[in-house]
CSV table of N, CA and C in Angstrom, one decimal:
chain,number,residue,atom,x,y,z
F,1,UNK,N,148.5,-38.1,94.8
F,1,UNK,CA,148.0,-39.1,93.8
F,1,UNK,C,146.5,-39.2,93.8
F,2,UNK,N,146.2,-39.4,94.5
F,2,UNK,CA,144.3,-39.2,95.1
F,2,UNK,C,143.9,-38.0,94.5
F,3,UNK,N,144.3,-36.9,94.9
F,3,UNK,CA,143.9,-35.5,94.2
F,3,UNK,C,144.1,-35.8,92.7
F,4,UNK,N,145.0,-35.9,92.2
F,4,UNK,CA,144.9,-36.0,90.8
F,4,UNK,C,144.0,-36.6,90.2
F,5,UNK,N,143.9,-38.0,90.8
F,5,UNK,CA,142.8,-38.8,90.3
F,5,UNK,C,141.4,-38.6,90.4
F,6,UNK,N,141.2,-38.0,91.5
F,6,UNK,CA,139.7,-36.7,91.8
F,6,UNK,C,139.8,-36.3,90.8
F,7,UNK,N,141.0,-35.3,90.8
F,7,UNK,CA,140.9,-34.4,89.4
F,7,UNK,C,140.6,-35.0,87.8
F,8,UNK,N,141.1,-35.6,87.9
F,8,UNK,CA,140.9,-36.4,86.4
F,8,UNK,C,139.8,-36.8,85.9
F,9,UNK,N,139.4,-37.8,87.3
F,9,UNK,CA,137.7,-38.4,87.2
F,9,UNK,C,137.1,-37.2,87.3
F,10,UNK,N,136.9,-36.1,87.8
F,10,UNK,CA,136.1,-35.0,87.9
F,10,UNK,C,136.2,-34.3,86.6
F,11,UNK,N,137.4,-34.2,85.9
F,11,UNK,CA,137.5,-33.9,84.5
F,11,UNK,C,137.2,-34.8,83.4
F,12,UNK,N,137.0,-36.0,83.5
F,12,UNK,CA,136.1,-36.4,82.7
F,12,UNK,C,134.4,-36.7,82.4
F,13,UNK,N,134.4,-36.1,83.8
F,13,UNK,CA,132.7,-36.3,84.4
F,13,UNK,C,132.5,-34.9,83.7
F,14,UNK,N,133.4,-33.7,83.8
F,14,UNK,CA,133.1,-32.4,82.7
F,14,UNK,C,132.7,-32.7,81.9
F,15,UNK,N,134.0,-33.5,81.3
F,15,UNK,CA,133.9,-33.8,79.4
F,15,UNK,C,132.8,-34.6,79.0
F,16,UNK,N,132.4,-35.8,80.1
F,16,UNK,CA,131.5,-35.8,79.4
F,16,UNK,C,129.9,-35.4,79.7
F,17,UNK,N,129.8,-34.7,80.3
F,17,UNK,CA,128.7,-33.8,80.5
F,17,UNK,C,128.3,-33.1,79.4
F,18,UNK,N,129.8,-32.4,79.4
F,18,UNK,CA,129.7,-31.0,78.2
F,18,UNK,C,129.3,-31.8,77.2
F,19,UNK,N,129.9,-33.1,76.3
F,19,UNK,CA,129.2,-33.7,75.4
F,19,UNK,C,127.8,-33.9,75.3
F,20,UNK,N,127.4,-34.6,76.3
F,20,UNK,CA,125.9,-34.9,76.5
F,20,UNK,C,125.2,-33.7,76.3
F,21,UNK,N,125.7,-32.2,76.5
F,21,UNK,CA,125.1,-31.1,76.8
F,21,UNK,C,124.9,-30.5,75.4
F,22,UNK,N,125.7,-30.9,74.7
F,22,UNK,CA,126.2,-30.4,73.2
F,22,UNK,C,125.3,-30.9,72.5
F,23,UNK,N,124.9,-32.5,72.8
F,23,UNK,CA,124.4,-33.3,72.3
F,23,UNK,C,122.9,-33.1,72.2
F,24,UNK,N,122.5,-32.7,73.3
F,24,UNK,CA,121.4,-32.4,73.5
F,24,UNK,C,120.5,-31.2,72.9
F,25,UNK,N,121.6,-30.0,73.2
F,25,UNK,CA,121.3,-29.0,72.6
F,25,UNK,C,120.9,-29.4,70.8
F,26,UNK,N,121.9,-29.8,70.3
F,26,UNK,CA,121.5,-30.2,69.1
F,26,UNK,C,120.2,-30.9,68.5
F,27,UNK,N,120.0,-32.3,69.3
F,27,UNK,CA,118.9,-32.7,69.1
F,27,UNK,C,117.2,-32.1,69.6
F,28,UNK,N,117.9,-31.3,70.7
F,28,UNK,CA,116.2,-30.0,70.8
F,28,UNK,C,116.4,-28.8,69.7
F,29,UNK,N,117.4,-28.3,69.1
F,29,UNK,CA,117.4,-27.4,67.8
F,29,UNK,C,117.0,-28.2,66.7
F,30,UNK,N,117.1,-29.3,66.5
F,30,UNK,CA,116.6,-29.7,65.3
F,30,UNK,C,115.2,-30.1,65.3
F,31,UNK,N,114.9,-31.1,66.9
F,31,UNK,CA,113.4,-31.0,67.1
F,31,UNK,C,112.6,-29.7,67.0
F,32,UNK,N,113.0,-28.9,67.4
F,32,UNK,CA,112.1,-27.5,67.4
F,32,UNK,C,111.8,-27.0,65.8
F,33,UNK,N,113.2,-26.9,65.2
F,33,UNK,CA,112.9,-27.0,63.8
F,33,UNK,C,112.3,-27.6,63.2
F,34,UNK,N,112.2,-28.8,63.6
F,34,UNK,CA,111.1,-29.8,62.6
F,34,UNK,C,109.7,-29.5,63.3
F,35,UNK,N,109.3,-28.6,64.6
F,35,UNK,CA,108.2,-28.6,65.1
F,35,UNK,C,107.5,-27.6,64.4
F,36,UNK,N,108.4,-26.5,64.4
F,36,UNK,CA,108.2,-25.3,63.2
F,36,UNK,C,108.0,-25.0,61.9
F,37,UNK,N,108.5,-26.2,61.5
F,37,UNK,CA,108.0,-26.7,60.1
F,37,UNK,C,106.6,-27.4,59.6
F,38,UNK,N,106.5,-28.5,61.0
F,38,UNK,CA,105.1,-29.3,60.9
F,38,UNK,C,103.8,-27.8,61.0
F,39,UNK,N,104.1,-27.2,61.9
F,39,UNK,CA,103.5,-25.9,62.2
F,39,UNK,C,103.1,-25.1,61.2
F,40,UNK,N,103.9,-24.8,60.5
F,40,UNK,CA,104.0,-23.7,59.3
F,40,UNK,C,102.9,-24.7,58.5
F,41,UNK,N,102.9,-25.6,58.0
F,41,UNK,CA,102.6,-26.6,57.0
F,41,UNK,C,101.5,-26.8,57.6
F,42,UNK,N,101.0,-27.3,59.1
F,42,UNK,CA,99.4,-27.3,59.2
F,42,UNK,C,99.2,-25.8,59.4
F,43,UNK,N,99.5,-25.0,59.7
F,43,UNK,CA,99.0,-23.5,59.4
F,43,UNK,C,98.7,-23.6,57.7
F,44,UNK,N,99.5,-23.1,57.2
F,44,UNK,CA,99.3,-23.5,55.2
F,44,UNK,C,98.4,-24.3,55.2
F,45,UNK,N,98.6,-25.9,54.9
F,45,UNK,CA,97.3,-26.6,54.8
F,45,UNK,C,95.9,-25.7,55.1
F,46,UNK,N,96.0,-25.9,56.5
F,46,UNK,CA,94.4,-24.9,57.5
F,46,UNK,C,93.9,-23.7,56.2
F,47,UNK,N,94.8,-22.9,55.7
F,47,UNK,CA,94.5,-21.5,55.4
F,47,UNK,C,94.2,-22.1,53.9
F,48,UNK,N,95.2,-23.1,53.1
F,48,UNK,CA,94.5,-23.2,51.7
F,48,UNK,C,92.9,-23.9,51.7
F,49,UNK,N,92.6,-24.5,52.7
F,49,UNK,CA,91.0,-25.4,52.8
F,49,UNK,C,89.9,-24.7,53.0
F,50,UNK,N,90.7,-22.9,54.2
F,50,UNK,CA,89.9,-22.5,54.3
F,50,UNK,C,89.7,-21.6,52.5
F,51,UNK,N,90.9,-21.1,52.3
F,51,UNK,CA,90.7,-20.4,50.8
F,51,UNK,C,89.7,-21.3,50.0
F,52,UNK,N,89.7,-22.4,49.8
F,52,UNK,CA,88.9,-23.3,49.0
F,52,UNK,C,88.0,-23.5,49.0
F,53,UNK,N,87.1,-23.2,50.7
F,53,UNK,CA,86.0,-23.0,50.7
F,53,UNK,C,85.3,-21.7,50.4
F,54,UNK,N,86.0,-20.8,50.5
F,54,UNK,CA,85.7,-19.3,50.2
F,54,UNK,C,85.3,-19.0,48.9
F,55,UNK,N,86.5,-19.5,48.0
F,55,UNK,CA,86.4,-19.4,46.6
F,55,UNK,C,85.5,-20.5,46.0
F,56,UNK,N,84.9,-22.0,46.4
F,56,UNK,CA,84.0,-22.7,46.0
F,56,UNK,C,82.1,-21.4,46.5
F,57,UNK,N,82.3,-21.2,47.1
F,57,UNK,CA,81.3,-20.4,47.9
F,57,UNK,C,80.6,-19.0,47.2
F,58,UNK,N,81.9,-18.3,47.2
F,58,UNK,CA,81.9,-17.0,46.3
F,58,UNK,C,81.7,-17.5,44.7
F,59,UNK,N,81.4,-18.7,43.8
F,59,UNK,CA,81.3,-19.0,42.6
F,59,UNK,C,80.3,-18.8,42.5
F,60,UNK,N,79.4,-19.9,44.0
F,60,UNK,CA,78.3,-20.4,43.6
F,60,UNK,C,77.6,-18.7,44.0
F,61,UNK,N,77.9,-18.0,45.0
F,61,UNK,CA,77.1,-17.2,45.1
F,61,UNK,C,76.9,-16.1,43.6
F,62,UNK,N,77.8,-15.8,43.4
F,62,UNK,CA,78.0,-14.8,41.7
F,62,UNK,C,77.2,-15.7,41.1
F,63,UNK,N,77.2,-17.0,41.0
F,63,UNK,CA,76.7,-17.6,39.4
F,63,UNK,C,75.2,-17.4,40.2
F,64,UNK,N,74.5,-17.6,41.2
F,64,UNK,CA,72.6,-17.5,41.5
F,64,UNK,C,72.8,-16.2,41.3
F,65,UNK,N,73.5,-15.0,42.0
F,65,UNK,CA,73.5,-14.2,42.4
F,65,UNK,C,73.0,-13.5,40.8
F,66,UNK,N,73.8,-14.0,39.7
F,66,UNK,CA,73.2,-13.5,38.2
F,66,UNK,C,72.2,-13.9,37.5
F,67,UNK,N,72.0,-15.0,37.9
F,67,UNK,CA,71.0,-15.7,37.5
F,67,UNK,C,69.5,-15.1,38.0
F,68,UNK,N,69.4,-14.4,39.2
F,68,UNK,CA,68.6,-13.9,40.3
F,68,UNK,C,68.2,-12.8,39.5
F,69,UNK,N,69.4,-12.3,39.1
F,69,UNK,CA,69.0,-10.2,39.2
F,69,UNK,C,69.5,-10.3,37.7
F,70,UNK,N,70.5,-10.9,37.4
F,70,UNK,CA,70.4,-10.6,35.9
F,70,UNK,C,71.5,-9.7,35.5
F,71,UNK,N,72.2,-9.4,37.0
F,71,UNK,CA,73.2,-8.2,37.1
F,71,UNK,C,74.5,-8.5,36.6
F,72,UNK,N,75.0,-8.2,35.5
F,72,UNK,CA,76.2,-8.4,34.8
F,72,UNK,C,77.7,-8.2,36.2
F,73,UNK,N,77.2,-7.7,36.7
F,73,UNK,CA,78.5,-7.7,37.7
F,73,UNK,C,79.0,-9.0,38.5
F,74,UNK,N,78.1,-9.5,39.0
F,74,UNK,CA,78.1,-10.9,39.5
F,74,UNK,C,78.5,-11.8,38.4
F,75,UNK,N,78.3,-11.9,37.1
F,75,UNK,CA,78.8,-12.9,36.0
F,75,UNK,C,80.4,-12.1,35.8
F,76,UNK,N,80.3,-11.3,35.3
F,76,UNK,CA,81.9,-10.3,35.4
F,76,UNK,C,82.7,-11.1,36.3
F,77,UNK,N,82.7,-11.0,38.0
F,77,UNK,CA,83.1,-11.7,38.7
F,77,UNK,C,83.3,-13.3,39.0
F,78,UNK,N,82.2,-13.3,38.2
F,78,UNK,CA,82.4,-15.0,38.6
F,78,UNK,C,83.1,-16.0,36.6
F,79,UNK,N,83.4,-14.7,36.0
F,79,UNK,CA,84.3,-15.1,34.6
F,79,UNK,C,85.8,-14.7,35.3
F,80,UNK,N,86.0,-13.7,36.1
F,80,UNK,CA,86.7,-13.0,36.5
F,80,UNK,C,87.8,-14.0,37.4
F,81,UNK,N,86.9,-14.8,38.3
F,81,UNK,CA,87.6,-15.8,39.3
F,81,UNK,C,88.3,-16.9,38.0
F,82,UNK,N,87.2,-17.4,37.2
F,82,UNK,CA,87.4,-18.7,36.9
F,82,UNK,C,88.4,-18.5,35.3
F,83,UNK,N,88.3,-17.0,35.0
F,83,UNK,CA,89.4,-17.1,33.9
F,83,UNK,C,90.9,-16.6,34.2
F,84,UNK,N,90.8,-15.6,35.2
F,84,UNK,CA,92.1,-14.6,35.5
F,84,UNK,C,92.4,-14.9,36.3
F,85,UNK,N,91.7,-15.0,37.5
F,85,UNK,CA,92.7,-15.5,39.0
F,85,UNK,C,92.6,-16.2,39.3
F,86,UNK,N,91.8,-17.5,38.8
F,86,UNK,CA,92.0,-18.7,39.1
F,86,UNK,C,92.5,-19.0,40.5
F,87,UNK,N,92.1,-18.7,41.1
F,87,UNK,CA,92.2,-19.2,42.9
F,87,UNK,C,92.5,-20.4,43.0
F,88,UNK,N,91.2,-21.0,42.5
F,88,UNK,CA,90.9,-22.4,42.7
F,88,UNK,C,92.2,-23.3,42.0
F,89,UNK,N,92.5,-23.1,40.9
F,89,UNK,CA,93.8,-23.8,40.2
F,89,UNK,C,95.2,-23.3,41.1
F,90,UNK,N,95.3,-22.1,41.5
F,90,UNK,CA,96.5,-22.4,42.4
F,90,UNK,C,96.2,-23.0,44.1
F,91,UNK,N,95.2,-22.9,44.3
F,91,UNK,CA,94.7,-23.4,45.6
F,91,UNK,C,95.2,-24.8,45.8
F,92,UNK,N,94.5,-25.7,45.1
F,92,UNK,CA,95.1,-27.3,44.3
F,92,UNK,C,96.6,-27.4,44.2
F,93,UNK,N,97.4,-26.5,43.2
F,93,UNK,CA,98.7,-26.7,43.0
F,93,UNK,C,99.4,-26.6,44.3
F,94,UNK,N,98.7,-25.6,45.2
F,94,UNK,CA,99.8,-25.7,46.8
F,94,UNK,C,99.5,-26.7,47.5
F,95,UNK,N,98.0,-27.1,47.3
F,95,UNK,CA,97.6,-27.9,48.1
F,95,UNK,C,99.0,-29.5,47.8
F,96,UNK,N,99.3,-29.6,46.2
F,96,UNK,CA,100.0,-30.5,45.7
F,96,UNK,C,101.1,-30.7,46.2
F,97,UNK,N,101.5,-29.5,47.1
F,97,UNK,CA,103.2,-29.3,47.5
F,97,UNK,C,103.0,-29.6,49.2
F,98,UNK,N,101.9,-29.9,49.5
F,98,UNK,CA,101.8,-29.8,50.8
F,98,UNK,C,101.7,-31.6,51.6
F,99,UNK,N,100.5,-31.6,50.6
F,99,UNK,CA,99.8,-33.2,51.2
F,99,UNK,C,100.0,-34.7,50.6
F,100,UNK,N,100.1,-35.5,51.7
F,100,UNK,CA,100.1,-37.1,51.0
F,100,UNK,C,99.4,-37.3,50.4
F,101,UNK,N,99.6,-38.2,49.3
F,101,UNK,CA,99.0,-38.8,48.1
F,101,UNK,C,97.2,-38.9,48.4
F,102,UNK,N,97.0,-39.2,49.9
F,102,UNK,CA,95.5,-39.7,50.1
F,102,UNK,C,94.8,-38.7,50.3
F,103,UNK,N,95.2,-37.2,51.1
F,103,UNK,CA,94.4,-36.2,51.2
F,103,UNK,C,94.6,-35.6,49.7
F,104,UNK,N,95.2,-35.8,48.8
F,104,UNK,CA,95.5,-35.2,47.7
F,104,UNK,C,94.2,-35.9,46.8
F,105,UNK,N,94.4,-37.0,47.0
F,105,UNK,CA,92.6,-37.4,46.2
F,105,UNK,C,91.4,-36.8,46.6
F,106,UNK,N,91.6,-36.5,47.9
F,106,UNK,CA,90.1,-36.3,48.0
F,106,UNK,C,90.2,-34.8,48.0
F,107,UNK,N,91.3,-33.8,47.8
F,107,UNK,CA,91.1,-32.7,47.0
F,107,UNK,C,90.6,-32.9,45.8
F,108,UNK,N,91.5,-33.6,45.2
F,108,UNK,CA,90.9,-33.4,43.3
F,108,UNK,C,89.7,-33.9,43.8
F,109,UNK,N,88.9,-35.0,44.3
F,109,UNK,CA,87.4,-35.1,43.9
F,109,UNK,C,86.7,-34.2,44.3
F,110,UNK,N,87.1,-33.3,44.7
F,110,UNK,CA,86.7,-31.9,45.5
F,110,UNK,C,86.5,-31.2,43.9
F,111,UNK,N,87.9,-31.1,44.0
F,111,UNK,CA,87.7,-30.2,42.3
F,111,UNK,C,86.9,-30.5,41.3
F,112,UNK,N,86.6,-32.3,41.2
F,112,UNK,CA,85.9,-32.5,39.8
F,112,UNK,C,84.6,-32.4,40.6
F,113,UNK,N,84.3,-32.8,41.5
F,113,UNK,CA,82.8,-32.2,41.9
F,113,UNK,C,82.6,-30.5,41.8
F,114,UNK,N,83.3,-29.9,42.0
F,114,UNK,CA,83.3,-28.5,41.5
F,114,UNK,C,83.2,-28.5,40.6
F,115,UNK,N,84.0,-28.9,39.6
F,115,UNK,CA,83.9,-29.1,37.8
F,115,UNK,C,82.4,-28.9,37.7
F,116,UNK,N,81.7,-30.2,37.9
F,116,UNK,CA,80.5,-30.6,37.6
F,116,UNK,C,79.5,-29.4,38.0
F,117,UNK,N,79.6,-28.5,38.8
F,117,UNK,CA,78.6,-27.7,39.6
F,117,UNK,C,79.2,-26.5,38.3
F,118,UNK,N,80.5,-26.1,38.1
F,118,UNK,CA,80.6,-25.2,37.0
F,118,UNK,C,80.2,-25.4,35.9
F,119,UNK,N,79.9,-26.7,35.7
F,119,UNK,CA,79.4,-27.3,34.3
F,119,UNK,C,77.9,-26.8,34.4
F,120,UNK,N,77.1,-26.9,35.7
F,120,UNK,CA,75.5,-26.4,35.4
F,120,UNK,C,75.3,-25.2,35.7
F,121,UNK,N,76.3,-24.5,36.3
F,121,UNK,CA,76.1,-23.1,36.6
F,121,UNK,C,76.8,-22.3,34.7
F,122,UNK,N,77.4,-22.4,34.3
F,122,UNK,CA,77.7,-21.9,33.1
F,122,UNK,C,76.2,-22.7,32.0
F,123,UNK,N,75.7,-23.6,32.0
F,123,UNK,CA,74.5,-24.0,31.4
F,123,UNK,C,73.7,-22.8,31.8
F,124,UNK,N,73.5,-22.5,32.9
F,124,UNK,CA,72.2,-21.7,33.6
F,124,UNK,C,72.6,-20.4,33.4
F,125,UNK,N,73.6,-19.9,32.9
F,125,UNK,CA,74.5,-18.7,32.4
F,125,UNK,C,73.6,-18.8,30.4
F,126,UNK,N,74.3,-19.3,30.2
F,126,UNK,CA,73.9,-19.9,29.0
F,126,UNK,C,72.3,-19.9,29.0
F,127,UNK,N,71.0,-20.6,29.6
F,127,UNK,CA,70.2,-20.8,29.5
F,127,UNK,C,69.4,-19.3,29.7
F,128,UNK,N,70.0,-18.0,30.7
F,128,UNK,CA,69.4,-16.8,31.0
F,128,UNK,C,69.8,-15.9,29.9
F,129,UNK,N,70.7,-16.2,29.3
F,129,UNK,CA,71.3,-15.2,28.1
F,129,UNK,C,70.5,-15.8,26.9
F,130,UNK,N,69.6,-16.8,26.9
F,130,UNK,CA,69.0,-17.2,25.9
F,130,UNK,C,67.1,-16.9,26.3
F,131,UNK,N,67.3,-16.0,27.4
F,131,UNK,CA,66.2,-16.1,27.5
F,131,UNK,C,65.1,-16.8,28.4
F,132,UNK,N,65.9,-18.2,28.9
F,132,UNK,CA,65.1,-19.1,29.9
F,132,UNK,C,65.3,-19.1,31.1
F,133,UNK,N,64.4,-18.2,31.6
F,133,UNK,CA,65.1,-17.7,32.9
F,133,UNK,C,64.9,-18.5,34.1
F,134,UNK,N,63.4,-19.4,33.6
F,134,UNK,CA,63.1,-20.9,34.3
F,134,UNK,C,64.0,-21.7,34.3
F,135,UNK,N,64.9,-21.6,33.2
F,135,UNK,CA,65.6,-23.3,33.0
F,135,UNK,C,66.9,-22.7,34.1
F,136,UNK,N,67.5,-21.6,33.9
F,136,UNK,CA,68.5,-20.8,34.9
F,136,UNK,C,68.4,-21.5,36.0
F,137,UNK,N,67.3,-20.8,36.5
F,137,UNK,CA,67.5,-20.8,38.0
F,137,UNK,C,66.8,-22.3,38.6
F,138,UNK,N,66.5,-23.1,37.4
F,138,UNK,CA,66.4,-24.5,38.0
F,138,UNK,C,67.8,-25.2,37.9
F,139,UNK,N,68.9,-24.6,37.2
F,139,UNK,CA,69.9,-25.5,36.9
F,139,UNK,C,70.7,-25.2,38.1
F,140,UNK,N,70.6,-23.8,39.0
F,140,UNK,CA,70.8,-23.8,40.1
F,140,UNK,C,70.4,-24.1,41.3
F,141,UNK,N,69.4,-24.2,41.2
F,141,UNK,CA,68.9,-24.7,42.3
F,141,UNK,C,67.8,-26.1,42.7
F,142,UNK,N,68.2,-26.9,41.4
F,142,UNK,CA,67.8,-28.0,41.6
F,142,UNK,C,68.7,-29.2,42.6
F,143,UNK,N,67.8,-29.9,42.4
F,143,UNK,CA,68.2,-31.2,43.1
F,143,UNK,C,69.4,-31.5,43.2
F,144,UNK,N,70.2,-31.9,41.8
F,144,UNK,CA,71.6,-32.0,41.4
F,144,UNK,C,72.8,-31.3,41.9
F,145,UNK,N,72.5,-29.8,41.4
F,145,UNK,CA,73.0,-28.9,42.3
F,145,UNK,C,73.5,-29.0,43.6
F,146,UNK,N,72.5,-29.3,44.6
F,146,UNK,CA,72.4,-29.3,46.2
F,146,UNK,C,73.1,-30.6,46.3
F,147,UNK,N,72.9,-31.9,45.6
F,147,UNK,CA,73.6,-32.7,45.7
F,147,UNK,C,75.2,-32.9,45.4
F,148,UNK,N,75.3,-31.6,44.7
F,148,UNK,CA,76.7,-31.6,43.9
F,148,UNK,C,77.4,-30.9,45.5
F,149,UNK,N,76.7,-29.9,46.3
F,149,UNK,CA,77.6,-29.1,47.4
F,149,UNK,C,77.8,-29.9,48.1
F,150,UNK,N,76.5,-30.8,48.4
F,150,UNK,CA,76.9,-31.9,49.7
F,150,UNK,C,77.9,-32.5,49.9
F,151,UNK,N,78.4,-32.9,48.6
F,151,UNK,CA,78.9,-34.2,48.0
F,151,UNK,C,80.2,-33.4,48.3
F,152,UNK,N,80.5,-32.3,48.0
F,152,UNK,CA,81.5,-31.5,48.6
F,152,UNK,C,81.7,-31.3,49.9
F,153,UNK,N,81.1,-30.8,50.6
F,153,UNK,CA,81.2,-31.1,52.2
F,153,UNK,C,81.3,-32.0,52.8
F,154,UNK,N,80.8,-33.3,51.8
F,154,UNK,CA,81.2,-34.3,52.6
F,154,UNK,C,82.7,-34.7,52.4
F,155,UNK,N,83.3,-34.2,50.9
F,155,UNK,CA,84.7,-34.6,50.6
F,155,UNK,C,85.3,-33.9,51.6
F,156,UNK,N,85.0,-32.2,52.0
F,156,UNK,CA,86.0,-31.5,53.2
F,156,UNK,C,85.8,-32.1,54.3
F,157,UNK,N,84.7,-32.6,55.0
F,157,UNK,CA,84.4,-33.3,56.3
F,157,UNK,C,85.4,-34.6,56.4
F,158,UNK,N,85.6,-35.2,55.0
F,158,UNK,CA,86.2,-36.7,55.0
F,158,UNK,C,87.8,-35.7,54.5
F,159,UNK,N,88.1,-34.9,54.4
F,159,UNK,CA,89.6,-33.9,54.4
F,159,UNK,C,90.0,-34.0,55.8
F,160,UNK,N,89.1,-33.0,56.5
F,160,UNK,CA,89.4,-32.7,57.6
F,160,UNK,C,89.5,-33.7,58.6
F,161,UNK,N,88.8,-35.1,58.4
F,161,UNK,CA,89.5,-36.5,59.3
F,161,UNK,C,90.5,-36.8,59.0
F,162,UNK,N,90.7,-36.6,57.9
F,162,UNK,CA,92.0,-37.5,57.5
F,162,UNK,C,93.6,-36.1,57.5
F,163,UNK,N,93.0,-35.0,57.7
F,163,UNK,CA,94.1,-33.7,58.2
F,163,UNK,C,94.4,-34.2,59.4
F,164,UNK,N,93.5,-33.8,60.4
F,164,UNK,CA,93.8,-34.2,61.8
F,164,UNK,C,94.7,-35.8,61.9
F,165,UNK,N,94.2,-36.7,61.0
F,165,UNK,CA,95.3,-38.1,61.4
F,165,UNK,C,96.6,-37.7,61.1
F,166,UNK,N,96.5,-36.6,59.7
F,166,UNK,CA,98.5,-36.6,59.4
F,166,UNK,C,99.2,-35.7,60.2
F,167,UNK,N,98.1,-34.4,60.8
F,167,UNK,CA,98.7,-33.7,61.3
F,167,UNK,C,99.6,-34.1,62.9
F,168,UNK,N,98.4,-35.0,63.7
F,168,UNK,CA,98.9,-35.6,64.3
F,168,UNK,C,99.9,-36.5,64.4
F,169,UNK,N,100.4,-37.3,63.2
F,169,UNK,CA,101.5,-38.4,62.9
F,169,UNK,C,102.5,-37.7,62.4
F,170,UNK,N,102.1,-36.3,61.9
F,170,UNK,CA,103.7,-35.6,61.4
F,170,UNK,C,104.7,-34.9,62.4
C-alpha cells in the first residue's frame, strides 16, 4: 500500500512537472518570437532612418552639386530620385507600417521640412536655367536653407529619443 502510494504521488509529481514543462516551453517560444519580431522592426526602423538620411543628403548634394558646375548629370539625378524612384515617398510609407502615431509625426515634419528645402532648391534650379547664377547658389546656400537642415536634424535627433523610448517599451 505505501509503495503504491509512493508510486502515485511520484506519478503525479511527473504529471505535473511534465505540464509545467510544456507550459514553459510554450511561454519561452512565444517570448522569443515576440523578441524576434521587436528585433526585426527595430532593425527596419534603424535601416529606413538611416535610408532617409542618405536620400535627404544625396538631394541636397545633386541639387548644389548643379548649381556649382552647371552639370546636367547631377540635376538628371536629382529629377531622377524625386520623379522615378522616389525613395523618400516609400521610405515614409514603411516608416507608416512600422511606428506609433508620435514618431510618425515627427517623420512627416521631417518630410514637410524637406518639402520646403525642395521648394528652394528647384527655385535655384529654375533661377540657373534662367541665367541667375547668383540667385542659384544663394537659394542654396543661404540662411534659410541651413536653417531648413538643422531644423531636420533636430526632428531626427528628437526621432531618435523618442526610437530609443519605444524601442525599449516594446
Amino acid at each position: 500500500m505505501k509503495i503504491k502510494s509512493a508510486l502515485l504521488g511520484a506519478l503525479a509529481i511527473g504529471v505535473i512537472l511534465g505540464i509545467i514543462t510544456v507550459v514553459s516551453s510554450y511561454i519561452l517560444m512565444n517570448s522569443m518570437t515576440q523578441l524576434q519580431e521587436t528585433y526585426e522592426k527595430e532593425s527596419e526602423t534603424l535601416k529606413l532612418k538611416a535610408d532617409l538620411i542618405v536620400v535627404s543628403d544625396q538631394l541636397t548634394t545633386n541639387a548644389r552639386a548643379y548649381v556649382n558646375t552647371k552639370n546636367e548629370t547631377f540635376y538628371n539625378l536629382y529629377l531622377e530620385e524625386v520623379n522615378e524612384t522616389k525613395s523618400y515617398v516609400r521610405i515614409i510609407e514603411e516608416f507608416s507600417a512600422l511606428l506609433p502615431a508620435d514618431l510618425l509625426t515627427i517623420i512627416q515634419q521631417v518630410q514637410a521640412e524637406s518639402g520646403k528645402l525642395a521648394q528652394q532648391e528647384l527655385e535655384a534650379f529654375e533661377a540657373l536655367q534662367a541665367g541667375d547664377d547668383t540667385r542659384a547658389q544663394e537659394l542654396v546656400y543661404n540662411e534659410a536653407y541651413f536653417a531648413s537642415k538643422q531644423t531636420i536634424n533636430n526632428h531626427l535627433n528628437e526621432f531618435d529619443a523618442g526610437l530609443e523610448t519605444w524601442m525599449n517599451t516594446e
